[in-house]
XYZ file of C-alpha atoms in Angstrom:
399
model
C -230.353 74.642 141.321
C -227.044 74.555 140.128
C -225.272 71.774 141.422
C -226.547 68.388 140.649
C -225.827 65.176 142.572
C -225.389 61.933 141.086
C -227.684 59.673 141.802
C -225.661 56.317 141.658
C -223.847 55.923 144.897
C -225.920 53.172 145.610
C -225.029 52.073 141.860
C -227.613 51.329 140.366
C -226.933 52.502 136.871
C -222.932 50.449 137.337
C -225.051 47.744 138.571
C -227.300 47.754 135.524
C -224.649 48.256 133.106
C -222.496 45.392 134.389
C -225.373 42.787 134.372
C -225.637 43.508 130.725
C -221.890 43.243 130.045
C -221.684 40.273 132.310
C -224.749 38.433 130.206
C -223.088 39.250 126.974
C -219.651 37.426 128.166
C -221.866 34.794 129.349
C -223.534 34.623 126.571
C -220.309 34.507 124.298
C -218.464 31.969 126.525
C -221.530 29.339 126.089
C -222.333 30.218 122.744
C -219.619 28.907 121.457
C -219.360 25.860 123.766
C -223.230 25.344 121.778
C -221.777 25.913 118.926
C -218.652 23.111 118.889
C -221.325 20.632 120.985
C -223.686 20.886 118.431
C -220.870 19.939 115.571
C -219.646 17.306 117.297
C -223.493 15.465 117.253
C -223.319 14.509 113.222
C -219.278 13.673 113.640
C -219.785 11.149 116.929
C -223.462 10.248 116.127
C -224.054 10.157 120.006
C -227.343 11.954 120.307
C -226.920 12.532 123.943
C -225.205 16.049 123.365
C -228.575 16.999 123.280
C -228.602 17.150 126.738
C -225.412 18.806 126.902
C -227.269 21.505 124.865
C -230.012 21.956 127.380
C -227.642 21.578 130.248
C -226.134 24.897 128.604
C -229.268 26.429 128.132
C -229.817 26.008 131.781
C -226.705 27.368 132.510
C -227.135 30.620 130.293
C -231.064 31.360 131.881
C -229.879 30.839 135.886
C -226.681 33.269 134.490
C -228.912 36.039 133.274
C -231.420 35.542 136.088
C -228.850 35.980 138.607
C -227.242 38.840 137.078
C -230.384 41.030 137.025
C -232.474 40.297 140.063
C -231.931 42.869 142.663
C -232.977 40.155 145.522
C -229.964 38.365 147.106
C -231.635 34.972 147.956
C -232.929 34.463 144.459
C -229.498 35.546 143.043
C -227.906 32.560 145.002
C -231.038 30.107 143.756
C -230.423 31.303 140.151
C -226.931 30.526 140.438
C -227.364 27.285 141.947
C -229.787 26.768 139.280
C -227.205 27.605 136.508
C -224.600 25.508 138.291
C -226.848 22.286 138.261
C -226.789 22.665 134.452
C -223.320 23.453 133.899
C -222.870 19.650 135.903
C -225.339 17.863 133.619
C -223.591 19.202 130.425
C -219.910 18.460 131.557
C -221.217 14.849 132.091
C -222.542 14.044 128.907
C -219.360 16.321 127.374
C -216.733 14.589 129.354
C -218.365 11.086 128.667
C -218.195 12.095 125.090
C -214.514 13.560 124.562
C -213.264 10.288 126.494
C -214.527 8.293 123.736
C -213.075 10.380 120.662
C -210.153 8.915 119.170
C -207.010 10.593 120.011
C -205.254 11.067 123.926
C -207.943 11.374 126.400
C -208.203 15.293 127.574
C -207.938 16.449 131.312
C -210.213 17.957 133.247
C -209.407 21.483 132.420
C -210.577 20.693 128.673
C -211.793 24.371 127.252
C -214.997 22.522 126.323
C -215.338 22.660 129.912
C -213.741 25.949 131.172
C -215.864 27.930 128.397
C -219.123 27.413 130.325
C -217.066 27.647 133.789
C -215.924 31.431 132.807
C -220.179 31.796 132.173
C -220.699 31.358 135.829
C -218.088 33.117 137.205
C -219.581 36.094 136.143
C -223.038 35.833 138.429
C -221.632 37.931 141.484
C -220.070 41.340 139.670
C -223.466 42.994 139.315
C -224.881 42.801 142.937
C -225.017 45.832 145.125
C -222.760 45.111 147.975
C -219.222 44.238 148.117
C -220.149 41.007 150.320
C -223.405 39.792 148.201
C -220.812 40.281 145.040
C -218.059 37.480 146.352
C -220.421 35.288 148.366
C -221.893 35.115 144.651
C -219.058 34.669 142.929
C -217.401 32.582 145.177
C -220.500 30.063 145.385
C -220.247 30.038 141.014
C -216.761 28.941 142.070
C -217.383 26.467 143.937
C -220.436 24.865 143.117
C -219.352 25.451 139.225
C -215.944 24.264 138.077
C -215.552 22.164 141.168
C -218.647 19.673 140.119
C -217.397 20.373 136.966
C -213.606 19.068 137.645
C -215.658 15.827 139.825
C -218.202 15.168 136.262
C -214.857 15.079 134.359
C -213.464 12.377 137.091
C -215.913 10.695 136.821
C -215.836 9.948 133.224
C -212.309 9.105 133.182
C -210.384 12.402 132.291
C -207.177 12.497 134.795
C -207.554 15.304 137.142
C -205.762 18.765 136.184
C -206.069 22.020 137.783
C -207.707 24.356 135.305
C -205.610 27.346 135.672
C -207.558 29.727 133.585
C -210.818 29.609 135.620
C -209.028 29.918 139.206
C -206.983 32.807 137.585
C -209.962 34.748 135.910
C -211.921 34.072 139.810
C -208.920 36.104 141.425
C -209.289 38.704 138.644
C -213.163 39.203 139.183
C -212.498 39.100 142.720
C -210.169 42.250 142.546
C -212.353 43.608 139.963
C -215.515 43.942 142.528
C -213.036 44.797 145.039
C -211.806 47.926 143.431
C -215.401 48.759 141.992
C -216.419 48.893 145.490
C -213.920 50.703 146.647
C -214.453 53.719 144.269
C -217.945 53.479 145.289
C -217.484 53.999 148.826
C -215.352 57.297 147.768
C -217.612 58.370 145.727
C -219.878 58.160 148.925
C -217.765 60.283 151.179
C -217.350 62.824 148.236
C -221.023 62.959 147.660
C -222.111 63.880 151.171
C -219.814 66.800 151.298
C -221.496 67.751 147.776
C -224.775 67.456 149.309
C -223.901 69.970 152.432
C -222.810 72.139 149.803
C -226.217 71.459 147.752
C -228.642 71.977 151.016
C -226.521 75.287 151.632
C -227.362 76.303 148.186
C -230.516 75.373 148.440
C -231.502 77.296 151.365
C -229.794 80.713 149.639
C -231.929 80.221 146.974
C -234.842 79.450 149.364
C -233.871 82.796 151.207
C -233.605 84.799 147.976
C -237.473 83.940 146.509
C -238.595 84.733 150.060
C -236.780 88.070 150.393
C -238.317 88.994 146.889
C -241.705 87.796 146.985
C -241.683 89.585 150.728
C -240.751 92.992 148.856
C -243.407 92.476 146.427
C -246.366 91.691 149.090
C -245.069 94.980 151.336
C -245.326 96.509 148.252
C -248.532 95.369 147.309
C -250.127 95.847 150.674
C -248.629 98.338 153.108
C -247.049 100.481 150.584
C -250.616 100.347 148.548
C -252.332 101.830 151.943
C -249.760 104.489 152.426
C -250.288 105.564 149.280
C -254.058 105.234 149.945
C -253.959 107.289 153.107
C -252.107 109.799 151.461
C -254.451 111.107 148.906
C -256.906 110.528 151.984
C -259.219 113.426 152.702
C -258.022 114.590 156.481
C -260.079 113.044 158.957
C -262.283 109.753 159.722
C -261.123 107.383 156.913
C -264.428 105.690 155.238
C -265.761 102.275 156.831
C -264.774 100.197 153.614
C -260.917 102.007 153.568
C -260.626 100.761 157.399
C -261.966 97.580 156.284
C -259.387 97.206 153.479
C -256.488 97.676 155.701
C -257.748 95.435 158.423
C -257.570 92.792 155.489
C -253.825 93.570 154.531
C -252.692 93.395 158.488
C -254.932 90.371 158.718
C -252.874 88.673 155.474
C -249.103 90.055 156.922
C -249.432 87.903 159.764
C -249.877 84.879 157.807
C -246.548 84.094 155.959
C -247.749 81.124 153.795
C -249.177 84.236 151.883
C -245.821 85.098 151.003
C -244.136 81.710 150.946
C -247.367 79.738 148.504
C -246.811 83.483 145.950
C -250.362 84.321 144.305
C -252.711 82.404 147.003
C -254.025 79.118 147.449
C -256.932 79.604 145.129
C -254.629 80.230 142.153
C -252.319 77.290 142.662
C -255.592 75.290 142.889
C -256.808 76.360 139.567
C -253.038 75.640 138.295
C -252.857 72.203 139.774
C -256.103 71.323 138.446
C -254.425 72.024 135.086
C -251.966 69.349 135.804
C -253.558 65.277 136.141
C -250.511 64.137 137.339
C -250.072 66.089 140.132
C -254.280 65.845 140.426
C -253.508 62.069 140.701
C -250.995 62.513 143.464
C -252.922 64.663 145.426
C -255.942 62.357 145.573
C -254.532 59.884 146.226
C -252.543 61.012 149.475
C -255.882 62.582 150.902
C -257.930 59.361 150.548
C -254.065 58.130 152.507
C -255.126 60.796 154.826
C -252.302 62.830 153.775
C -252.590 66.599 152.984
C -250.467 67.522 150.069
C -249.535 71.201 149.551
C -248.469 71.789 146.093
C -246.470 75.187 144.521
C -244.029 76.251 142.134
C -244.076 75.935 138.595
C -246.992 73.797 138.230
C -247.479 74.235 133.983
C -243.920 72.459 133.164
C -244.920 69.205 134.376
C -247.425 69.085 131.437
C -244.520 69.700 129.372
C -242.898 66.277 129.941
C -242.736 63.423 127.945
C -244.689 60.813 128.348
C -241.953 58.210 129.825
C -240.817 60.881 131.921
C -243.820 61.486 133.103
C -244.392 58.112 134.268
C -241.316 57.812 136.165
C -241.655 60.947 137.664
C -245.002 59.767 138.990
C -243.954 56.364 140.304
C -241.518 58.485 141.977
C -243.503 61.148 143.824
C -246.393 58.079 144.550
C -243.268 56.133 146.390
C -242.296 59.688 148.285
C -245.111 60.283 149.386
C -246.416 56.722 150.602
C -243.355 57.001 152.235
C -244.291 60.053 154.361
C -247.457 58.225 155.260
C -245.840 54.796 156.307
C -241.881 56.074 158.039
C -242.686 60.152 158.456
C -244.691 60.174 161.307
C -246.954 63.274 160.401
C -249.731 63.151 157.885
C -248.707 66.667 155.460
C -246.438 66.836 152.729
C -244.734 69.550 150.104
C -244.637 68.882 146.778
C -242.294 72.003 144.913
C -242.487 72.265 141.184
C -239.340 74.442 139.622
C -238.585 74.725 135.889
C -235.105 75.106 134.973
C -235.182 74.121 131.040
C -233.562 71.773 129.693
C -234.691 70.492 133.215
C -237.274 70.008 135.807
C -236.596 69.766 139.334
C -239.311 68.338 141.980
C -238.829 68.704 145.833
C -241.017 66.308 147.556
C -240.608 67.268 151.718
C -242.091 66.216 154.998
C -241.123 67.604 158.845
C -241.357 63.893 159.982
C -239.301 61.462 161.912
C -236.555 61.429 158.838
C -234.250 58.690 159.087
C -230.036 57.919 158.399
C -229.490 58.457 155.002
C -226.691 55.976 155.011
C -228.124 53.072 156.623
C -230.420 50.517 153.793
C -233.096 49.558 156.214
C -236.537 47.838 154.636
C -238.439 51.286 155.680
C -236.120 52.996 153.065
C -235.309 49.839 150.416
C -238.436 51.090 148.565
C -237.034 54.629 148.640
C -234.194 53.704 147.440
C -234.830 51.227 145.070
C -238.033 52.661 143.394
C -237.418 56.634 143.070
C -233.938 56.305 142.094
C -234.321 53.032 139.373
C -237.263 54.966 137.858
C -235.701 58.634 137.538
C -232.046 57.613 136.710
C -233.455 54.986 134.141
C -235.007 58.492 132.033
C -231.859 60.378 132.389
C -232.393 62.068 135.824
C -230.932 62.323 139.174
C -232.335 62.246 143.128
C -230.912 63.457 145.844
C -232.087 62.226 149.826
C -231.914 64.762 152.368
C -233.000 63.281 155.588
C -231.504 63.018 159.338
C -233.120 61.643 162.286
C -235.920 64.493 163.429
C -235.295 66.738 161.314
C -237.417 65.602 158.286
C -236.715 64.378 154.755
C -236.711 65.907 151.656
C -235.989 64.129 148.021
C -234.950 66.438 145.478
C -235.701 64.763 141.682
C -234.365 66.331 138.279
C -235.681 65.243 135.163
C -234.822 65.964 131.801
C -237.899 68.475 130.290
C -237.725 67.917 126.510
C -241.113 67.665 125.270
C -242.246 64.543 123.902
């Protein structure tokens, strides 16, 4: 295949990447914060900064927690969690820095905003527009404004910390924009894949034509030849025979679609434990597997690779047994080096590619996470009764 789809418009590799970049600016914000709290413990003596210090802590786990979790509800609980110990630390730290000598601070004191610009971040990695500002909104709210009520509290006078409400507004258009490029990228990417399936079923139509030419040649043009050199008259029992045999295998096409013949690919697969694994384990499923194509290459794999690929294919095809409706399954091997392409297909039910319903979350989630995490991409053909079909392209450098 020639043209390759990216496999992040439901961005997961942006989401990944940004939940790293938003832990390390999390992580720099509050490190410092631990840093200046934990000087300020020999020069004030007041041991309760401790607390502050584990209030951080808090904050920096629920962060991180909320950041990479791909489930919404705990996402909000993490960030909840992390706001709970942003409050306990801006208690103790406010209670402190009122009793420093020198003019009391307000509430926006940057030993406070630090850890505020921490929790701001919690929403940028999720995987919807309105999951990424309810979360960031809620880190908002339930963060600096506590915060700005600890600091009250305490005695610092009341001050609107400008900084934090500005850098909300930024993230907010931040995700915004993000999402918007991501829903472009979706519209582009379905005209790709029309242009893909069209490709696909040239190339489809090519391998028949020529593996038709070579069984006509093999078979009719073989007889012709036979009956040619043929002594005039009765042709022999076991010539009649041998022809019967060759009309018999024309009017089956798989003959020409599976290549060699089914006993061949079964010695090949047998050659191949992955693929052994998979097959098993859809016919104790009750699902029949047919398996073709260049069999050998998956050996060739590494062994991550290999792993992933098979997580994939297992999630296919449990998929075909739970959502397809029919009980038989394709799995197509082609080798393309530096590349190898798997086509896993069903003629089932087949379902909206666009729509993120729980029958496809584990479609979605676990083939594309596990191939794009070794360097691959998937593509999802699929429309309501007319089948599915998940195209998968890994890289082939041996291990």
């Amino acid at each position: 295949m020639t043209l390759q789809i990216s496999a992040d418009v439901d961005g997961v590799v942006t989401s990944h990447a940004l939940a790293r970049a938003g832990s390390w600016l999390a992580g720099v914000f509050l490190s410092a914060t631990i840093v200046i709290a934990a000087i300020l413990i020999p020069l004030t003596g007041r041991l309760e900064l401790f607390v502050a210090l584990l209030g951080l802590i808090v904050v920096g786990v629920g962060v991180v927690f909320a950041l990479r979790t791909p489930a919404f509800v705990r996402a909000l609980l993490y960030t909840l969690i992390a706001c709970a110990g942003l409050y306990v630390y801006a208690m103790v730290a406010a209670e402190v820095s009122v009793t420093i000598d020198g003019p009391t601070p307000s509430s926006d004191f940057v030993l406070l905003s630090m850890p505020e610009f921490a929790v701001l971040v919690v929403g940028i990695s999720a995987r919807s527009l309105a999951r990424s500002l309810v979360l960031g909104t809620l880190g908002f709210v339930a963060g600096p404004g506590p915060v700005q009520v600890a600091a009250w509290q305490q005695g610092m006078p009341l001050a609107l910390d400008v900084p934090v409400v500005a850098s909300y507004v930024a993230l907010g258009l931040f995700v915004c924009a993000l999402w918007i490029g991501r829903r472009d990228a979706a519209r582009g990417t379905a005209v790709m894949s029309g242009a893909a399936l069209a490709e696909e079923r040239d190339v489809a139509l090519s391998r028949f034509s020529t593996r038709a030419s070579s069984w006509l040649n093999d078979t009719v043009l073989a007889d012709l030849r036979s009956l040619s050199v043929s002594e005039p008259g009765r042709l022999a029992p076991e010539h009649l025979q041998a022809i019967d045999r060759d009309l018999a295998n024309l009017a089956d096409v798989r003959l020409i679609l599976d290549g060699p013949g089914e006993s061949s690919s079964s010695r090949k697969l047998a050659k191949v434990p992955l693929l052994v694994s998979l097959v098993r384990d859809g016919e104790q499923k009750g699902l029949r597997v047919r398996v073709g194509g260049d069999l050998d290459a998956v050996n060739s794999l590494s062994l991550g690779v290999g792993r992933a690929l098979d997580r994939a294919l297992a999630e296919c095809l449990d998929n075909v047994v739970q959502h397809s409706g029919v009980l038989e399954a394709e799995i197509s091997v082609m080798s393309s080096p530096p590349e190898l392409s798997v086509m896993v297909s069903d003629a089932g039910v087949g379902f909206d590619v666009d729509t993120t319903s729980d029958d496809t979350i584990g479609l979605r989630m676990t083939v594309i996470d596990s191939i794009v995490e070794v360097g691959g991409t998937v593509q999802i053909w699929s429309r309501p009764g007319a089948g599915t079909a998940i195209f998968v392209t890994v890289p082939a450098v041996t291990a």
